[in-house]
Amino acid sequence: MQAPYIPQIRLYQDWLRDERGLVFDSYDALWRWSVTDLDAFWQSIWDYFDLQSPTTHSAVLAVNRMPGAIWFPGAQFNYAHQVFRHVEKADAAGFPALISHNEKSMAIGAPPREISWPELRRQVASLALHLKVHGLQPGDRVAAYLPNIPEAMVAFLAVVSIGGVWSICAPDMGTNAVLDRFRQIEPKVLIACDGVTYGGRDFDRTAVLEELRAALPSVQHVIVHGNLDATKTIANCAQLAGVAARNDAETAAFEPMWLPFDHPLWIVYSSGTTGLPKPIVHGHGGTVIVALALKTLHNDVGCSYDANSWGERYHWYSSTGWVMWNAQMSGLLNGTTCCIFDGNPGGYKDQPDWTTLWRFGAQLGVTFFGAGAAFFANCMKAGVDLSACGDLSKVRALGTTGSPLSPEVQIWGTEQFRKLRMWNGGDGGSSTQPGPRDWLRQTAGAAAPLPKERGSDMPEAHAVGERGGDIWWCNISGGTDFAGGFIGGNRELPQVPGQMQCRLLGCAVEAWDEAGESVIGEVGELVCTEPMPSMPLYFWGDEGNKRYISSYFDMYPGVWRHGDWLKVTPEGGCIIYGRSDATINRHGLRMGTSELYSAVEALPEVLDSMVVDLEYLGRESYMPLFVVLRPGVSLDTGMHEKINGAIKTALSPRFVPNDIFQVEEIPRTLSGKKQELPIKKLLLGQPLEKVVNKDAMANPACLDWYEAFAQQRLAR
């Protein structure tokens, strides 16, 4: 399959011209309309995708404020209903809903597993009816402890189809981290697996399942999926395979229930620097309408049975602990076949293999291939040769997110696909767009008050046109917090490696300086000045919206502060430089520092600790952990392993630090707060006097060690 002749965003603009009489002479003009006339824009998305409701809405944006915006009052909606609209047409065209592989099936050369659209609907109906029999009511929470497998998507659709509220954690998370999340929401039903396979090893999770059952007294019913052993039964638990096997008149007649537009859909978690993970609630309607706009218009992922995108197959590698799992599943909303892989994309610990996902994509004929930026960087470092990975000729787009994608990695991937000689007959050029040998210098621009950015040592960067013979990169940045993207791709705009192409439609995103003024060509705080339909309804159990407001609106009241460093270029491109707060971002997965401290400081030998994540565009991701140990205890090999083991057990192996350093003191403010952000800025190159006020510190003398450490690191 070649790239669609007409990009999805062009089809939408043609529709605006024909149906609304709206014509825009540039993308910037279209974007500005979308963020200034919110009612007209979001109504156009509703109409363009022909969203359905048995009742009409009385307004688009009835209350315009953040937080507390009210969207489409009077409308009724259901995520599952939107998915099932495609069953008949997609099946008639011969396209499956889900195609999946795991490590074991790939290793033995087995064919992929396919689930047809009618079978997806039948399984969802069977499980939904089972949940209703066991008393699940609209608004009841269902907690899932499942990997990235078709059963997880079936379970999600079944839960939300009858108004239940979904929440999932990945089985690689430790018991404490899972309970920190699920205890807050008091689930009525638990759906879990018996274990997972990762990196060539089976990990039994039945002991964790028992711990979860014992620690969650609200759970009244447990369903288990035999992911490792389909024949194994667990006492007082239903088997998922059995409860999803029903096939009768009632399953055939099943329809998802209509719910208010803002009925809770799922609870996802985003960790801050203090306290428990934030249980963020998104609604059915807002999540769907934003997902359709992002996935279709900006990611250029079309409907599989539409002639313009015939045979579309969408893949975005993710664990269920990352919001990109939700994003992968949203392909179903527009009738797109979703291709999912469960396992380690880098092979086994003793046998690394970064070709695994590429071979998966080649076998399944994936057309959109997405993964975290760290995945592509690892492929480059491993010297992956895509020509040895099978037939990748159907791949027409590469998606990245999770952390900044460096220009070097994007150029590497572009060169790899150029070598496959699959674009424009392999000539690598075009007469109508900038050719791949046109060069632009990527400059970082003004960075104050940020770390010194790279200048003359930045690599040359290609400026690549959409039809200039090269693979299209859809680099996006958004968040779990609002289940969407702020900045991302546009098939019709030029590409500059290391940049995202544009601010997304409907997203009033700006970079603000310290005075709260919008800046262009300089790095500032990423803010969103207007509401979006997918922004959180609330945090679960957050009385008076206190945590919600403090998370996003404390710096700029009424304006969403996202916590990223952003530069908007004069041409409209965007560069994310990393987190502007102290939150950890490891390979796209966010974790609050407080969760890591809980794990580390539970060890009797550790008196205090501090961690900083030095993710920043153009630099190797690096996360050091500083520990204060009891007198007489040294950071020897055994202590080092004990600390790492505590992190692996309580959180995940993903959050093991790059290095651990024994220090005399952790810098703290007079009120006792750890000075994470000032130390992060110091280690990224800012002068000490600009990042911290010593007069506001309880122990300023300890900064001498950190300043020396920073100078030593920066001199490397």
XYZ file of C-alpha atoms in Angstrom:
716
model
C 0.000 0.000 0.000
C 1.278 3.453 -0.897
C 0.640 6.552 1.150
C -2.899 7.853 0.746
C -3.214 10.081 -2.268
C -5.033 12.669 -0.165
C -3.799 13.314 3.394
C -6.516 13.084 6.021
C -6.029 16.703 7.055
C -6.582 17.773 3.429
C -9.830 15.800 3.271
C -10.978 17.643 6.400
C -10.091 21.025 4.913
C -11.942 20.119 1.715
C -14.969 19.284 3.855
C -14.693 22.637 5.662
C -14.677 24.380 2.301
C -17.633 22.443 0.912
C -19.784 22.228 4.050
C -18.850 25.378 5.970
C -17.530 27.698 3.288
C -14.251 28.017 5.197
C -10.973 28.324 3.301
C -7.603 28.911 4.938
C -4.460 29.981 3.125
C -2.108 28.281 5.582
C -2.078 25.768 8.368
C -1.347 28.582 10.801
C -4.598 30.290 9.755
C -6.513 27.021 10.178
C -4.961 26.471 13.624
C -5.755 29.996 14.797
C -9.388 29.566 13.754
C -9.539 26.265 15.654
C -8.348 27.826 18.920
C -10.306 31.078 18.709
C -13.685 29.756 17.537
C -13.863 26.688 19.760
C -17.583 26.120 19.197
C -17.264 26.094 15.415
C -14.151 23.911 15.406
C -15.340 21.194 17.777
C -18.791 21.124 16.158
C -17.028 20.593 12.844
C -15.173 17.601 14.286
C -18.473 16.182 15.579
C -20.056 16.579 12.152
C -17.029 15.500 10.097
C -16.862 12.168 11.930
C -20.665 11.934 12.044
C -20.744 11.287 15.777
C -24.012 9.844 17.027
C -26.279 10.719 19.949
C -29.948 9.845 20.480
C -30.385 13.332 21.950
C -29.091 16.675 20.703
C -26.664 18.866 22.579
C -27.762 22.345 23.572
C -24.307 23.870 23.104
C -20.775 22.903 22.174
C -18.912 24.641 25.001
C -21.558 25.687 27.490
C -19.067 26.819 30.138
C -15.646 28.055 29.032
C -13.279 27.844 31.973
C -10.390 25.748 33.223
C -10.975 23.662 35.146
C -14.714 23.097 34.874
C -15.431 23.427 31.148
C -18.753 21.863 30.135
C -18.832 20.293 26.664
C -21.817 19.139 24.583
C -24.451 19.206 27.360
C -27.460 17.080 26.496
C -25.557 14.717 24.199
C -25.289 11.019 25.005
C -22.318 8.899 24.115
C -20.466 5.628 24.548
C -16.921 4.812 23.478
C -17.890 1.228 22.632
C -20.813 2.371 20.503
C -18.430 4.391 18.336
C -16.204 1.316 17.906
C -19.086 -0.978 16.981
C -20.323 1.386 14.265
C -17.601 -0.134 12.058
C -18.314 -3.840 12.571
C -20.366 -4.572 9.465
C -18.458 -2.433 6.944
C -14.993 -3.411 8.160
C -15.895 -7.090 8.210
C -17.485 -6.916 4.771
C -14.238 -5.451 3.454
C -12.346 -8.387 4.951
C -10.338 -6.514 7.562
C -9.836 -7.730 11.147
C -10.206 -5.523 14.205
C -7.115 -6.751 16.066
C -3.953 -8.562 15.005
C -1.493 -9.563 17.695
C 1.789 -11.285 18.415
C 3.818 -11.906 21.545
C 7.396 -12.954 22.166
C 6.594 -16.654 22.070
C 4.533 -16.621 18.897
C 7.182 -14.526 17.124
C 9.985 -16.805 18.319
C 8.422 -19.989 16.942
C 7.280 -18.408 13.691
C 3.598 -18.844 14.438
C 1.060 -16.843 12.451
C -0.359 -13.758 14.162
C -3.615 -14.012 16.035
C -6.551 -12.211 14.436
C -9.864 -11.114 15.948
C -12.557 -10.121 13.487
C -14.851 -7.188 14.105
C -17.916 -9.435 14.725
C -15.877 -11.610 17.089
C -14.686 -8.529 18.964
C -18.268 -7.406 19.421
C -19.371 -10.900 20.515
C -16.632 -11.236 23.135
C -17.334 -7.742 24.465
C -21.045 -8.495 24.712
C -20.399 -11.792 26.500
C -18.134 -10.231 29.110
C -20.404 -7.194 29.550
C -23.403 -9.403 30.258
C -21.341 -11.394 32.754
C -20.350 -8.197 34.561
C -23.972 -7.065 34.701
C -24.987 -10.374 36.276
C -22.329 -9.794 38.934
C -23.774 -6.423 39.816
C -21.614 -3.948 37.920
C -23.491 -0.661 37.691
C -22.701 2.553 35.800
C -20.003 4.401 37.702
C -18.559 1.277 39.378
C -14.815 0.927 38.902
C -13.118 -2.075 37.322
C -9.389 -2.509 37.915
C -7.325 -4.459 35.396
C -3.862 -5.958 35.820
C -3.188 -7.071 32.268
C -0.477 -6.813 29.588
C -0.854 -5.473 26.043
C -2.974 -8.313 24.664
C -6.349 -8.444 22.867
C -8.069 -9.558 26.074
C -7.249 -6.208 27.680
C -9.026 -4.329 24.892
C -11.996 -6.694 25.026
C -12.243 -6.190 28.779
C -12.031 -2.408 28.440
C -14.812 -2.258 25.847
C -17.011 -4.579 27.897
C -16.620 -2.485 31.043
C -17.268 0.883 29.434
C -20.105 -0.425 27.268
C -22.270 -0.756 30.392
C -21.042 2.421 32.077
C -18.310 0.949 34.264
C -15.160 3.002 34.823
C -11.971 1.335 33.613
C -8.499 1.505 35.171
C -5.472 -0.563 34.224
C -1.933 -1.164 35.498
C 0.790 -3.093 33.710
C 1.908 -6.392 35.310
C 5.520 -5.206 35.363
C 4.565 -2.774 38.123
C 5.270 -3.782 41.684
C 2.488 -4.557 44.141
C 2.944 -1.324 46.092
C 2.792 0.841 42.980
C -0.385 -0.906 41.823
C -2.037 -0.587 45.219
C -1.120 3.095 45.414
C -3.342 3.471 42.361
C -6.185 0.979 42.839
C -6.770 1.647 46.540
C -7.746 5.208 45.704
C -10.560 4.181 43.351
C -12.056 1.242 45.319
C -12.756 -1.109 42.406
C -15.718 -3.462 42.481
C -14.225 -5.937 39.976
C -10.620 -7.009 39.381
C -9.543 -8.492 36.049
C -6.006 -9.864 36.202
C -3.607 -12.236 34.476
C -1.727 -15.170 35.961
C 1.579 -13.896 34.610
C 3.502 -12.334 31.755
C 6.382 -13.098 29.437
C 9.056 -10.445 28.965
C 12.583 -10.692 27.675
C 12.313 -14.442 27.189
C 11.250 -15.149 30.779
C 7.904 -16.036 32.302
C 6.917 -14.055 35.385
C 4.230 -15.629 37.537
C 1.873 -12.997 38.963
C -0.525 -15.183 40.943
C 1.101 -14.143 44.229
C 0.620 -10.487 43.285
C -2.989 -11.258 42.392
C -3.557 -12.665 45.864
C -1.924 -9.605 47.427
C -4.192 -7.332 45.407
C -7.285 -9.275 46.427
C -6.321 -9.100 50.079
C -5.552 -5.383 49.973
C -8.631 -4.313 47.992
C -11.669 -5.077 50.181
C -13.980 -3.295 47.745
C -13.461 -6.046 45.141
C -16.487 -8.333 44.953
C -15.629 -10.316 41.831
C -12.340 -11.448 40.260
C -11.773 -12.576 36.683
C -8.450 -14.169 35.698
C -6.907 -14.537 32.261
C -4.589 -17.526 31.848
C -1.876 -15.688 29.985
C 0.816 -18.219 30.927
C -1.356 -21.266 31.582
C -4.815 -21.284 30.029
C -5.736 -24.457 31.929
C -4.886 -23.137 35.386
C -7.756 -22.240 37.694
C -7.608 -20.014 40.763
C -10.019 -20.416 43.621
C -12.988 -18.046 43.708
C -12.069 -16.510 40.379
C -13.903 -16.656 37.071
C -11.902 -17.520 33.957
C -11.879 -14.780 31.323
C -11.888 -17.262 28.450
C -15.060 -18.817 29.787
C -16.994 -15.642 30.526
C -16.130 -14.233 27.080
C -17.241 -17.383 25.253
C -20.999 -16.831 25.302
C -22.641 -16.773 21.871
C -26.418 -16.608 21.880
C -29.341 -14.362 21.067
C -28.627 -12.042 23.983
C -25.022 -11.430 22.952
C -26.145 -10.886 19.368
C -28.685 -8.287 20.496
C -26.344 -6.516 22.917
C -25.891 -2.774 22.466
C -23.733 -0.415 24.547
C -25.792 1.869 26.758
C -26.100 5.571 26.018
C -24.441 7.673 28.711
C -24.054 11.401 29.363
C -21.296 12.928 27.216
C -19.146 13.461 30.329
C -19.785 10.073 31.953
C -16.471 8.766 33.384
C -14.684 6.516 30.913
C -11.428 5.569 32.609
C -9.074 6.521 35.390
C -5.427 6.939 34.412
C -2.542 7.907 36.639
C 0.073 10.605 36.443
C 2.580 11.009 39.220
C 3.758 14.284 40.641
C 6.643 15.064 42.931
C 4.632 14.585 46.131
C 1.883 12.302 47.337
C 0.116 9.386 45.715
C -0.315 9.098 41.931
C -3.043 11.366 40.599
C -6.154 9.344 39.595
C -7.280 11.300 36.531
C -10.827 10.815 35.242
C -11.649 11.369 31.572
C -15.088 11.256 29.986
C -16.490 9.173 27.131
C -17.356 11.938 24.699
C -14.381 14.231 25.233
C -11.897 11.384 24.942
C -13.412 10.114 21.695
C -13.734 13.447 19.896
C -10.153 14.442 20.711
C -8.816 10.994 19.782
C -10.497 11.118 16.381
C -9.083 14.546 15.622
C -5.580 13.519 16.706
C -5.441 10.045 15.229
C -7.054 10.862 11.913
C -6.236 14.462 11.041
C -2.757 14.731 12.559
C -1.453 11.162 12.680
C -2.971 10.549 9.233
C -4.341 7.166 10.314
C -7.380 6.426 8.170
C -10.253 3.985 8.273
C -9.134 0.573 7.010
C -12.158 0.101 4.758
C -12.131 3.604 3.268
C -10.801 3.703 -0.302
C -8.328 6.478 0.507
C -6.679 4.468 3.293
C -7.623 0.952 2.223
C -5.955 -1.720 4.337
C -4.643 0.666 7.003
C -2.877 -1.176 9.834
C -1.980 0.861 12.882
C 0.665 -0.074 15.439
C 2.015 1.852 18.396
C 4.143 -0.208 20.753
C 3.195 0.325 24.380
C 2.711 -1.320 27.697
C -0.646 -0.982 29.421
C 1.043 1.303 31.948
C 1.466 4.032 29.327
C -1.304 6.167 27.844
C -0.119 5.125 24.373
C -1.922 1.846 25.046
C -5.116 3.900 25.155
C -3.969 5.721 22.026
C -3.292 2.432 20.212
C -6.772 1.205 21.058
C -8.335 4.420 19.772
C -7.634 3.244 16.230
C -10.783 1.155 16.610
C -12.843 4.350 16.925
C -12.363 5.096 13.236
C -12.569 1.546 11.910
C -8.824 0.938 11.766
C -7.164 -2.451 12.214
C -4.908 -2.301 15.295
C -1.707 -4.361 15.467
C -0.422 -5.057 18.968
C 2.729 -6.683 20.311
C 3.241 -7.925 23.858
C 6.804 -8.341 25.027
C 10.240 -6.763 25.016
C 10.939 -4.786 21.823
C 14.665 -5.212 22.456
C 14.831 -8.996 22.641
C 16.350 -10.828 25.615
C 18.812 -9.585 28.208
C 21.462 -12.070 27.107
C 20.477 -11.807 23.453
C 19.449 -8.226 22.553
C 17.486 -7.906 19.327
C 16.138 -4.501 18.344
C 14.774 -5.905 15.079
C 11.880 -7.626 16.889
C 9.263 -4.908 16.367
C 10.401 -4.235 12.820
C 10.000 -7.914 11.934
C 6.578 -7.813 13.591
C 5.634 -4.788 11.492
C 6.885 -6.419 8.312
C 4.991 -9.657 8.924
C 1.709 -7.870 9.663
C 2.013 -5.288 6.892
C 1.854 -2.348 9.303
C 1.253 1.007 7.614
C 1.732 3.282 10.649
C 4.588 2.204 12.942
C 4.744 4.016 16.282
C 6.916 3.631 19.370
C 8.608 5.683 22.047
C 11.503 7.878 20.976
C 13.826 5.744 23.103
C 13.011 2.723 20.920
C 14.282 4.404 17.764
C 17.374 5.659 19.602
C 18.135 2.120 20.767
C 17.738 0.811 17.227
C 20.242 3.371 15.966
C 22.737 2.541 18.725
C 22.352 -1.189 18.029
C 23.127 -0.674 14.350
C 19.810 -2.107 13.168
C 19.618 -2.610 9.404
C 15.976 -2.413 8.368
C 16.677 -4.076 5.038
C 17.251 -7.296 7.009
C 13.918 -7.098 8.859
C 11.510 -8.231 6.150
C 9.205 -6.363 3.812
C 8.569 -2.933 5.306
C 7.286 -1.470 2.060
C 3.836 -0.776 3.497
C 5.136 1.436 6.295
C 4.331 5.006 5.281
C 4.624 6.748 8.650
C 6.723 6.509 11.794
C 5.266 7.797 15.052
C 7.233 8.822 18.122
C 6.464 10.294 21.517
C 7.322 9.867 25.182
C 10.542 11.867 25.152
C 12.293 14.240 22.751
C 13.460 12.607 19.509
C 16.912 13.877 18.608
C 17.729 15.046 15.073
C 20.393 12.344 14.817
C 17.885 9.556 15.426
C 15.338 10.961 12.995
C 17.975 11.340 10.279
C 19.109 7.756 10.951
C 15.572 6.436 10.490
C 15.051 8.504 7.359
C 18.267 7.143 5.865
C 17.230 3.592 6.733
C 13.968 3.927 4.849
C 15.679 5.708 1.995
C 17.928 2.677 1.641
C 14.872 0.464 1.334
C 14.224 2.356 -1.939
C 10.492 2.283 -1.479
C 9.620 5.942 -1.901
C 9.119 7.449 -5.382
C 10.870 4.538 -6.961
C 13.844 5.114 -4.702
C 14.908 8.463 -6.152
C 14.645 10.235 -2.823
C 13.537 13.498 -4.350
C 10.615 15.590 -5.523
C 10.174 18.569 -7.773
C 7.512 20.200 -5.622
C 8.882 19.936 -2.079
C 12.296 20.574 -0.486
C 14.543 17.651 -1.342
C 16.238 15.449 1.242
C 19.617 17.033 0.524
C 18.442 20.520 1.428
C 20.028 21.411 4.731
C 18.774 23.492 7.611
C 20.761 24.221 10.713
C 18.851 23.290 13.853
C 19.469 26.113 16.328
C 18.234 26.006 19.864
C 17.513 29.711 20.243
C 17.351 31.659 23.485
C 17.296 29.356 26.461
C 17.269 31.552 29.547
C 16.463 30.590 32.201
C 17.167 27.075 30.937
C 20.392 25.099 30.676
C 22.891 26.168 28.068
C 21.872 24.588 24.782
C 24.122 23.157 22.138
C 25.122 25.464 19.318
C 27.814 24.723 16.766
C 28.003 21.079 17.800
C 24.393 20.431 16.733
C 24.213 18.115 13.710
C 23.061 19.323 10.348
C 19.377 18.522 9.881
C 17.512 17.632 6.726
C 14.419 19.570 5.751
C 12.242 16.893 4.222
C 9.028 17.494 2.313
C 5.893 15.402 2.769
C 6.206 14.026 -0.751
C 9.922 14.463 -1.087
C 10.653 10.759 -1.280
C 11.301 10.186 2.433
C 9.424 8.483 5.224
C 7.086 10.782 7.155
C 7.768 11.116 10.881
C 4.762 11.889 13.050
C 6.441 13.180 16.198
C 3.874 14.046 18.855
C 3.817 15.347 22.407
C 0.884 15.307 24.769
C 0.080 13.580 27.980
C -1.717 11.071 30.099
C -3.184 14.070 31.888
C -5.590 14.955 29.065
C -5.463 11.757 26.982
C -4.355 13.571 23.865
C -1.670 15.514 22.067
C -0.724 19.182 22.121
C 1.769 19.223 19.269
C 2.441 16.774 16.480
C 2.302 16.041 12.787
C 0.811 17.348 9.572
C 1.258 15.458 6.314
C 1.311 18.675 4.318
C 4.005 20.563 6.244
C 7.789 20.312 5.819
C 9.775 18.228 8.260
C 12.834 19.299 10.213
C 14.538 16.506 12.167
C 14.300 17.121 15.877
C 11.127 19.170 15.534
C 7.431 18.447 15.675
C 5.620 20.025 12.777
C 2.841 22.035 14.410
C 0.547 22.825 17.285
C -2.510 20.610 16.933
C -5.935 21.826 15.920
C -8.051 22.844 18.894
C -4.975 23.090 21.152
C -4.258 26.681 22.193
C -0.645 25.906 23.046
C 1.965 28.573 23.688
C 5.425 28.850 25.224
C 5.410 31.335 28.112
C 8.352 33.070 29.696
C 8.750 33.732 33.408
C 6.549 36.825 33.104
C 3.691 34.790 31.650
C 4.154 36.227 28.148
C 3.961 34.178 24.960
C 7.340 33.825 23.229
C 8.353 32.634 19.754
C 11.821 31.294 19.044
C 12.601 30.990 22.743
C 12.170 28.176 25.232
C 9.391 28.586 27.771
C 6.754 26.780 29.797
C 4.273 24.818 27.679
C 0.797 26.135 28.463
C -2.654 25.680 26.972
C -4.815 28.787 27.234
C -8.173 27.311 26.190
C -10.004 24.148 27.338
C -10.103 20.893 25.384
C -12.875 18.278 25.561
C -10.532 15.560 26.839
C -9.134 17.490 29.780
C -9.837 15.752 33.096
C -13.327 15.830 34.501
C -11.715 15.661 37.938
C -9.324 13.590 40.021
C -10.993 10.684 41.777
C -11.633 11.517 45.434
C -10.210 15.037 45.083
C -12.366 17.158 47.341
C -12.811 20.663 45.982
C -10.520 19.909 43.009
C -7.549 20.842 45.195
C -5.055 18.412 43.639
C -6.383 19.046 40.147
C -5.911 22.798 40.455
C -2.492 22.524 42.103
C -1.305 20.116 39.395
C -1.960 22.350 36.392
C -3.272 25.777 37.402
C -1.216 26.941 40.378
C 1.374 28.861 38.353
C -1.076 30.479 35.910
C -4.663 30.483 37.271
C -7.107 29.473 34.551
C -4.298 28.388 32.200
C -3.078 24.808 31.881
C 0.657 24.481 32.680
C 1.802 21.140 31.377
C 5.298 20.834 32.850
C 7.371 20.700 29.638
C 9.919 23.061 28.126
C 8.676 24.134 24.683
C 9.993 26.288 21.867
C 7.706 27.361 19.023
C 9.768 28.336 15.999
C 8.893 31.330 13.786
C 7.850 28.814 11.120
C 5.399 27.115 13.502
C 7.456 24.035 14.329
C 7.777 22.884 17.929
C 10.607 21.457 20.009
C 10.121 19.808 23.395
C 13.274 19.955 25.505
C 12.129 17.803 28.421
C 10.290 18.168 31.703
C 10.254 21.568 33.382
C 9.378 19.991 36.734
C 10.988 17.239 38.752
C 8.806 14.402 37.464
C 10.682 11.365 36.141
C 10.151 10.427 32.492
C 11.780 7.083 31.717
C 11.247 5.864 28.158
C 7.916 7.687 27.999
C 6.618 6.427 31.340
C 6.162 9.089 34.009
C 6.628 8.447 37.688
C 6.561 10.795 40.624
C 9.752 11.102 42.614
C 7.764 10.500 45.786
C 7.035 6.939 44.679
C 10.718 6.214 44.201
C 11.535 7.752 47.581
C 8.946 5.522 49.246
C 10.711 2.488 47.849
C 14.282 3.586 48.575
C 13.763 5.171 51.978
C 11.907 2.103 53.236
C 15.336 0.465 53.407
C 16.723 0.816 56.943
C 20.163 1.771 55.630
C 18.852 4.799 53.684
C 18.225 7.964 55.683
C 17.414 10.283 52.788
C 17.450 10.327 49.001
C 16.942 12.482 45.943
C 16.580 11.605 42.265
C 16.658 13.830 39.203
C 15.870 12.950 35.590
C 18.204 14.809 33.251
C 16.222 14.124 30.079
C 16.878 16.995 27.699
C 16.800 17.177 23.909
C 20.124 16.395 22.285
C 21.594 14.801 25.383
C 21.689 11.235 26.597
C 18.948 10.555 29.126
C 20.540 10.229 32.541
C 18.983 9.674 35.976
C 21.248 9.730 39.045
C 20.071 8.841 42.542
C 21.698 10.485 45.567
C 21.453 8.703 48.912
C 22.345 9.510 52.499
C 23.194 6.278 54.312
C 23.310 5.486 58.017
C 26.663 5.988 59.745
C 28.910 3.033 59.083
C 27.071 1.980 55.914
C 28.873 2.396 52.601
C 27.572 2.219 49.071
C 29.252 -1.032 48.155
C 28.100 -3.484 45.512
C 25.684 -5.172 47.886
C 24.063 -1.894 48.941
C 23.881 -0.784 45.329
C 22.060 -3.978 44.374
C 19.749 -3.701 47.369
C 18.633 -0.191 46.382
C 18.073 -1.193 42.760
C 16.185 -4.267 43.890
C 13.863 -2.181 46.050
C 13.061 0.039 43.082
C 12.461 -2.923 40.792
C 10.136 -4.575 43.293
C 8.120 -1.535 44.328
C 7.971 0.252 40.980
C 9.456 -1.293 37.852
C 12.873 -2.101 36.376
C 12.291 0.892 34.081
C 12.950 3.247 37.001
C 16.308 1.872 38.106
C 18.747 4.847 38.114
C 21.759 5.085 35.839
C 24.026 5.750 38.814
C 23.790 5.919 42.616
C 25.942 8.319 44.642
C 26.446 8.446 48.392
C 26.247 12.022 49.694
C 26.405 13.735 53.056
C 23.160 15.664 52.687
C 20.173 16.140 50.418
C 19.604 19.869 49.757
C 16.353 21.065 51.301
C 14.420 24.302 51.653
C 13.718 25.902 55.020
C 10.322 24.166 54.915
C 11.998 20.792 54.348
C 11.289 20.268 50.652
C 13.906 18.478 48.589
C 15.534 20.764 46.040
C 15.004 18.483 43.036
C 14.350 21.064 40.343
C 17.249 23.395 41.256
C 19.659 20.439 41.277
C 18.262 19.256 37.953
C 18.871 22.690 36.419
C 22.353 22.804 37.948
C 23.265 19.424 36.454
C 21.972 20.543 33.069
C 24.368 23.462 33.028
C 22.786 26.469 34.677
C 24.905 28.459 37.163
C 24.208 27.805 40.815
C 23.279 31.411 41.615
C 20.496 31.331 39.019
C 18.810 28.125 40.164
C 18.644 28.411 43.934
C 18.267 30.998 46.665
C 20.674 29.921 49.389
C 18.911 32.102 51.925
C 15.810 29.935 51.496
C 17.739 26.735 52.138
C 18.123 24.788 55.345
C 21.556 23.402 54.395
C 23.161 25.594 51.692
C 26.687 24.351 52.425
C 25.865 20.980 50.877
C 25.497 22.653 47.467
C 29.281 22.758 47.072
C 29.347 18.998 46.446
C 26.547 19.155 43.866
C 28.147 22.107 42.091
C 31.436 20.228 41.821
C 29.601 17.128 40.623
C 27.810 19.169 37.959
C 31.038 20.734 36.716
C 32.701 17.351 36.544
C 29.799 15.880 34.582
C 29.517 18.807 32.174
C 33.253 18.685 31.482
C 33.024 15.161 30.090
